[in-house]
CSV table of C-alpha atoms in Angstrom, one decimal:
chain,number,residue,atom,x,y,z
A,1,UNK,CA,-18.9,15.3,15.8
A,2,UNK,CA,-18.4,13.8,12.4
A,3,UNK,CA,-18.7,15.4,9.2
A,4,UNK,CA,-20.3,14.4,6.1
A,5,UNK,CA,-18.4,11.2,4.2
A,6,UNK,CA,-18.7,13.2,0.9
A,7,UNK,CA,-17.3,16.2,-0.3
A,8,UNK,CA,-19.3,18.5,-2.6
A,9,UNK,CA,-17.0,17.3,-5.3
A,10,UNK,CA,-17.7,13.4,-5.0
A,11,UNK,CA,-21.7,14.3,-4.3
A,12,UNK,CA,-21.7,16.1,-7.3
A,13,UNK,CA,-19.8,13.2,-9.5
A,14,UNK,CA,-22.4,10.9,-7.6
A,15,UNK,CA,-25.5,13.1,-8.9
A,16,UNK,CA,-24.0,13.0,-12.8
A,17,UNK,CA,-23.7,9.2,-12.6
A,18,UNK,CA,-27.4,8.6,-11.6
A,19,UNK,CA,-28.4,10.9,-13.9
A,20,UNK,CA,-26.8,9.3,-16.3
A,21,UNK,CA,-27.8,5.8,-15.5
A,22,UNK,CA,-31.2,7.3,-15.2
A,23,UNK,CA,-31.8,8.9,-18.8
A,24,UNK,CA,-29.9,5.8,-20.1
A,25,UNK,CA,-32.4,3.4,-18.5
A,26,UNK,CA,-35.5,5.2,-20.0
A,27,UNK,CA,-33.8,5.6,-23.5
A,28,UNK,CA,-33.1,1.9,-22.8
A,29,UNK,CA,-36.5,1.0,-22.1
A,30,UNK,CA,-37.8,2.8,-25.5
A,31,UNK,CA,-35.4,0.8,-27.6
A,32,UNK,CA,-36.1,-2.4,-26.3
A,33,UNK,CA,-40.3,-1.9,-26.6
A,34,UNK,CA,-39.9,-0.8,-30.3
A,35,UNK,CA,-37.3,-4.2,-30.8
A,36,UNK,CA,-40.2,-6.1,-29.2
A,37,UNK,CA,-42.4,-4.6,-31.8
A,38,UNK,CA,-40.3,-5.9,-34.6
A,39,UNK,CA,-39.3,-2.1,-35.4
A,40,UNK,CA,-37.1,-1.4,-38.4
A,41,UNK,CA,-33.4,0.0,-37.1
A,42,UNK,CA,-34.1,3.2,-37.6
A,43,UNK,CA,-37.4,3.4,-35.6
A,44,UNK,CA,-35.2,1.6,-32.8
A,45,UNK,CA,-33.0,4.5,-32.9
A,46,UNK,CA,-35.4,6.9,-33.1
A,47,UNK,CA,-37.6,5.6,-30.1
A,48,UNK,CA,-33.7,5.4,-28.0
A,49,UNK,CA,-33.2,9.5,-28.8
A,50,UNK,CA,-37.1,9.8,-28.0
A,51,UNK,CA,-36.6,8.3,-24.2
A,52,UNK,CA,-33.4,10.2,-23.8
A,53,UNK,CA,-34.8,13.4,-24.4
A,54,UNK,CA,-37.9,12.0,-22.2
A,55,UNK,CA,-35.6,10.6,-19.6
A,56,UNK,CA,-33.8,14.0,-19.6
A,57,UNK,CA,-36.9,15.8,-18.8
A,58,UNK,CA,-38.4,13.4,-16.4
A,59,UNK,CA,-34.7,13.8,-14.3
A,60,UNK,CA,-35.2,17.6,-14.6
A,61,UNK,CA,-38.7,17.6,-13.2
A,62,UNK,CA,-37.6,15.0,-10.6
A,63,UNK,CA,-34.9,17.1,-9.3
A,64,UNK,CA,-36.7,20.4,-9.2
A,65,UNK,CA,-39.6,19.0,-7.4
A,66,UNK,CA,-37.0,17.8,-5.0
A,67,UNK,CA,-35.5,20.8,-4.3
A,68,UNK,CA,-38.7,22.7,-3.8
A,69,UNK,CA,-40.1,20.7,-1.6
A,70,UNK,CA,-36.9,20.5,0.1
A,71,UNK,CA,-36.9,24.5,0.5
A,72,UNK,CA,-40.5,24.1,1.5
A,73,UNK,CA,-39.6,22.4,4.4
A,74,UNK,CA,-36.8,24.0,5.3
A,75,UNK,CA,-38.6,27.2,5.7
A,76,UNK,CA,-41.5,25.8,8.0
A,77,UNK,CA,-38.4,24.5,10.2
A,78,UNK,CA,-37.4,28.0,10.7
A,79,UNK,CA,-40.8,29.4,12.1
């Protein structure tokens, strides 16, 4: 039988990466809608730490819903 392709090491490198990408993406996306609104630099700043700190907490709830629902299942495969 073959084993996984990853080890725990590289899946954990993996996870940091989309995190990354993730919060960066939402931080990205807060920016660019106060640049559309003709924002001062400051409020462009302000509205890129704003989407981190949301994009932070959005990956946090993401990935605890994931794992409980992934215990959740697990446990109704054992009965």
């Amino acid at each position: 039988m073959v084993g996984p392709s990853m080890t725990g090491e590289d899946r954990t490198v993996g996870m940091k990466r989309i995190q990354f990408a993730f919060v960066v993406m939402v931080a990205a996306s807060g920016a660019l809608v106060a640049l559309q609104a003709e924002a001062s630099l400051a409020i462009i700043a302000a509205a890129a730490v704003g989407g981190a700190v949301v994009g932070a907490v959005l990956w946090w709830y993401l990935v605890s819903t994931f794992r409980s629902s992934q215990r959740e299942t697990e446990a109704r495969s054992r009965r």
